[in-house]
């Protein structure tokens, strides 16, 4: 079972460069998320999606863009990389929870993408 | 404005003893809570959850307790094993936007053999 697959695992960018972190899931989950983890700061939500064609901002969306054209894919775009975007990025997906209604269930995470901006 | 707080960045316990990890939250409207475990260089994995209609949920060595009046939950691991050494995050759906899962800052548990 592939689950949630993120690519690339590692990337070094120069300031001002652009790139896309790819995320795909094969579990037919409605919800997909992008988090970043900075040292000692836990996981911060960047963007999320409740289904194809629907995306919304999380806690720290500035400097990022997302799209959800299919159920499976949820790429994260960095347009003008900055040193503050150096972090480990995690993509996750989840089905709808049985209860409470209209809430995500268990999140399944990818292995992470370590991005360094110099 | 952190809605889910883990005030202990680290915890060290002896193998076989109980580990207690704590989490506080600010919004009494949260419906349910989840705990995730994360090993280095891996993504977090789901551990256990609890809904607000319960005050306890148990799964093997792991038990989560919810104290709604204190807005506090705790994860108990009994007995602790060296393989439990990891970072533990509590999480809850964001107040006013239940599609968003908000995580605490995590607690690094070290279980000494």
mmCIF file of N, CA, C and O in Angstrom, chain A residues 63-104:
data_model
loop_
_atom_site.group_PDB
_atom_site.id
_atom_site.type_symbol
_atom_site.label_atom_id
_atom_site.label_comp_id
_atom_site.label_asym_id
_atom_site.label_seq_id
_atom_site.Cartn_x
_atom_site.Cartn_y
_atom_site.Cartn_z
ATOM 1 N N UNK A 63 2.971 32.908 1.159
ATOM 2 C CA UNK A 63 4.130 32.421 0.421
ATOM 3 C C UNK A 63 3.893 31.089 -0.267
ATOM 4 O O UNK A 63 4.803 30.569 -0.913
ATOM 5 N N UNK A 64 2.678 30.547 -0.124
ATOM 6 C CA UNK A 64 2.369 29.242 -0.700
ATOM 7 C C UNK A 64 1.074 29.306 -1.508
ATOM 8 O O UNK A 64 0.226 30.157 -1.280
ATOM 9 N N UNK A 65 0.954 28.364 -2.450
ATOM 10 C CA UNK A 65 -0.293 28.173 -3.175
ATOM 11 C C UNK A 65 -0.536 26.693 -3.355
ATOM 12 O O UNK A 65 0.410 25.898 -3.396
ATOM 13 N N UNK A 66 -1.809 26.324 -3.471
ATOM 14 C CA UNK A 66 -2.161 24.927 -3.682
ATOM 15 C C UNK A 66 -3.253 24.839 -4.743
ATOM 16 O O UNK A 66 -3.893 25.833 -5.097
ATOM 17 N N UNK A 67 -3.436 23.627 -5.229
ATOM 18 C CA UNK A 67 -4.543 23.320 -6.133
ATOM 19 C C UNK A 67 -4.978 21.891 -5.859
ATOM 20 O O UNK A 67 -4.199 21.080 -5.344
ATOM 21 N N UNK A 68 -6.216 21.580 -6.177
ATOM 22 C CA UNK A 68 -6.721 20.207 -5.990
ATOM 23 C C UNK A 68 -7.617 19.891 -7.181
ATOM 24 O O UNK A 68 -8.837 20.007 -7.125
ATOM 25 N N UNK A 69 -6.982 19.494 -8.271
ATOM 26 C CA UNK A 69 -7.745 19.197 -9.483
ATOM 27 C C UNK A 69 -8.276 17.768 -9.484
ATOM 28 O O UNK A 69 -9.246 17.467 -10.191
ATOM 29 N N UNK A 70 -7.669 16.901 -8.700
ATOM 30 C CA UNK A 70 -8.136 15.514 -8.591
ATOM 31 C C UNK A 70 -8.197 15.128 -7.120
ATOM 32 O O UNK A 70 -7.615 15.793 -6.269
ATOM 33 N N UNK A 71 -8.891 14.045 -6.839
ATOM 34 C CA UNK A 71 -8.943 13.552 -5.457
ATOM 35 C C UNK A 71 -7.563 13.133 -4.975
ATOM 36 O O UNK A 71 -7.222 13.300 -3.809
ATOM 37 N N UNK A 72 -6.737 12.611 -5.889
ATOM 38 C CA UNK A 72 -5.478 12.001 -5.495
ATOM 39 C C UNK A 72 -4.358 12.996 -5.217
ATOM 40 O O UNK A 72 -3.498 12.749 -4.400
ATOM 41 N N UNK A 73 -4.336 14.132 -5.921
ATOM 42 C CA UNK A 73 -3.161 14.996 -5.912
ATOM 43 C C UNK A 73 -3.416 16.339 -5.234
ATOM 44 O O UNK A 73 -4.456 16.956 -5.426
ATOM 45 N N UNK A 74 -2.411 16.793 -4.490
ATOM 46 C CA UNK A 74 -2.534 18.058 -3.766
ATOM 47 C C UNK A 74 -1.155 18.712 -3.719
ATOM 48 O O UNK A 74 -0.475 18.703 -2.698
ATOM 49 N N UNK A 75 -0.712 19.317 -4.820
ATOM 50 C CA UNK A 75 0.627 19.915 -4.851
ATOM 51 C C UNK A 75 0.675 21.248 -4.100
ATOM 52 O O UNK A 75 -0.296 22.006 -4.076
ATOM 53 N N UNK A 76 1.839 21.523 -3.518
ATOM 54 C CA UNK A 76 2.102 22.778 -2.802
ATOM 55 C C UNK A 76 3.145 23.568 -3.570
ATOM 56 O O UNK A 76 4.248 23.079 -3.815
ATOM 57 N N UNK A 77 2.823 24.799 -3.921
ATOM 58 C CA UNK A 77 3.688 25.643 -4.736
ATOM 59 C C UNK A 77 4.319 26.735 -3.886
ATOM 60 O O UNK A 77 3.618 27.436 -3.143
ATOM 61 N N UNK A 78 5.648 26.870 -4.000
ATOM 62 C CA UNK A 78 6.372 28.001 -3.407
ATOM 63 C C UNK A 78 6.806 28.886 -4.564
ATOM 64 O O UNK A 78 7.566 28.445 -5.438
ATOM 65 N N UNK A 79 6.331 30.115 -4.619
ATOM 66 C CA UNK A 79 6.605 30.967 -5.769
ATOM 67 C C UNK A 79 7.941 31.691 -5.658
ATOM 68 O O UNK A 79 8.709 31.728 -6.592
ATOM 69 N N UNK A 80 8.231 32.305 -4.548
ATOM 70 C CA UNK A 80 9.467 33.059 -4.331
ATOM 71 C C UNK A 80 10.056 32.596 -3.007
ATOM 72 O O UNK A 80 9.710 33.113 -1.952
ATOM 73 N N UNK A 81 10.937 31.599 -3.087
ATOM 74 C CA UNK A 81 11.430 30.990 -1.856
ATOM 75 C C UNK A 81 12.181 31.993 -0.987
ATOM 76 O O UNK A 81 12.969 32.814 -1.486
ATOM 77 N N UNK A 82 11.934 31.895 0.316
ATOM 78 C CA UNK A 82 12.600 32.737 1.302
ATOM 79 C C UNK A 82 13.199 31.855 2.388
ATOM 80 O O UNK A 82 12.698 30.740 2.622
ATOM 81 N N UNK A 83 14.253 32.314 3.065
ATOM 82 C CA UNK A 83 14.867 31.502 4.127
ATOM 83 C C UNK A 83 13.873 31.074 5.205
ATOM 84 O O UNK A 83 14.026 30.000 5.799
ATOM 85 N N UNK A 84 12.837 31.885 5.434
ATOM 86 C CA UNK A 84 11.834 31.536 6.449
ATOM 87 C C UNK A 84 11.020 30.301 6.066
ATOM 88 O O UNK A 84 10.299 29.742 6.908
ATOM 89 N N UNK A 85 11.135 29.882 4.815
ATOM 90 C CA UNK A 85 10.408 28.692 4.367
ATOM 91 C C UNK A 85 11.241 27.419 4.511
ATOM 92 O O UNK A 85 10.778 26.328 4.144
ATOM 93 N N UNK A 86 12.431 27.548 5.044
ATOM 94 C CA UNK A 86 13.220 26.369 5.383
ATOM 95 C C UNK A 86 12.496 25.591 6.464
ATOM 96 O O UNK A 86 12.230 26.119 7.551
ATOM 97 N N UNK A 87 12.143 24.346 6.155
ATOM 98 C CA UNK A 87 11.322 23.576 7.081
ATOM 99 C C UNK A 87 11.188 22.151 6.550
ATOM 100 O O UNK A 87 11.688 21.821 5.469
ATOM 101 N N UNK A 88 10.508 21.329 7.315
ATOM 102 C CA UNK A 88 10.099 20.014 6.845
ATOM 103 C C UNK A 88 8.607 20.075 6.571
ATOM 104 O O UNK A 88 7.825 20.495 7.433
ATOM 105 N N UNK A 89 8.222 19.675 5.385
ATOM 106 C CA UNK A 89 6.832 19.772 4.945
ATOM 107 C C UNK A 89 6.202 18.378 4.922
ATOM 108 O O UNK A 89 6.780 17.433 4.387
ATOM 109 N N UNK A 90 5.011 18.303 5.494
ATOM 110 C CA UNK A 90 4.273 17.045 5.519
ATOM 111 C C UNK A 90 2.930 17.207 4.828
ATOM 112 O O UNK A 90 2.189 18.137 5.106
ATOM 113 N N UNK A 91 2.657 16.263 3.955
ATOM 114 C CA UNK A 91 1.337 16.158 3.346
ATOM 115 C C UNK A 91 0.575 15.061 4.073
ATOM 116 O O UNK A 91 1.167 14.073 4.528
ATOM 117 N N UNK A 92 -0.724 15.228 4.205
ATOM 118 C CA UNK A 92 -1.541 14.221 4.880
ATOM 119 C C UNK A 92 -2.897 14.136 4.198
ATOM 120 O O UNK A 92 -3.347 15.088 3.553
ATOM 121 N N UNK A 93 -3.538 12.990 4.363
ATOM 122 C CA UNK A 93 -4.904 12.827 3.869
ATOM 123 C C UNK A 93 -5.729 12.121 4.936
ATOM 124 O O UNK A 93 -5.183 11.455 5.816
ATOM 125 N N UNK A 94 -7.030 12.297 4.861
ATOM 126 C CA UNK A 94 -7.904 11.587 5.796
ATOM 127 C C UNK A 94 -9.281 11.390 5.183
ATOM 128 O O UNK A 94 -9.728 12.191 4.353
ATOM 129 N N UNK A 95 -9.957 10.340 5.621
ATOM 130 C CA UNK A 95 -11.351 10.164 5.225
ATOM 131 C C UNK A 95 -12.227 11.007 6.140
ATOM 132 O O UNK A 95 -11.742 11.618 7.095
ATOM 133 N N UNK A 96 -13.512 11.023 5.874
ATOM 134 C CA UNK A 96 -14.448 11.645 6.803
ATOM 135 C C UNK A 96 -14.536 10.787 8.059
ATOM 136 O O UNK A 96 -14.549 9.564 7.982
ATOM 137 N N UNK A 97 -14.612 11.425 9.213
ATOM 138 C CA UNK A 97 -14.787 10.687 10.457
ATOM 139 C C UNK A 97 -16.222 10.171 10.543
ATOM 140 O O UNK A 97 -17.142 10.780 9.989
ATOM 141 N N UNK A 98 -16.379 9.046 11.255
ATOM 142 C CA UNK A 98 -17.747 8.555 11.482
ATOM 143 C C UNK A 98 -18.485 9.524 12.397
ATOM 144 O O UNK A 98 -19.672 9.749 12.260
ATOM 145 N N UNK A 99 -17.744 10.085 13.335
ATOM 146 C CA UNK A 99 -18.304 11.080 14.259
ATOM 147 C C UNK A 99 -17.140 11.891 14.790
ATOM 148 O O UNK A 99 -16.089 11.352 15.035
ATOM 149 N N UNK A 100 -17.252 13.212 15.022
ATOM 150 C CA UNK A 100 -18.419 14.050 14.736
ATOM 151 C C UNK A 100 -18.641 14.217 13.230
ATOM 152 O O UNK A 100 -17.723 13.994 12.444
ATOM 153 N N UNK A 101 -19.802 14.648 12.816
ATOM 154 C CA UNK A 101 -20.076 14.796 11.378
ATOM 155 C C UNK A 101 -19.246 15.906 10.763
ATOM 156 O O UNK A 101 -18.841 16.855 11.438
ATOM 157 N N UNK A 102 -18.972 15.738 9.472
ATOM 158 C CA UNK A 102 -18.257 16.747 8.691
ATOM 159 C C UNK A 102 -16.913 17.112 9.294
ATOM 160 O O UNK A 102 -16.495 18.273 9.282
ATOM 161 N N UNK A 103 -16.250 16.157 9.868
ATOM 162 C CA UNK A 103 -14.907 16.374 10.392
ATOM 163 C C UNK A 103 -13.977 15.302 9.831
ATOM 164 O O UNK A 103 -14.423 14.213 9.475
ATOM 165 N N UNK A 104 -12.681 15.619 9.756
ATOM 166 C CA UNK A 104 -11.740 14.614 9.259
ATOM 167 C C UNK A 104 -11.529 13.508 10.276
ATOM 168 O O UNK A 104 -11.664 13.708 11.478
#
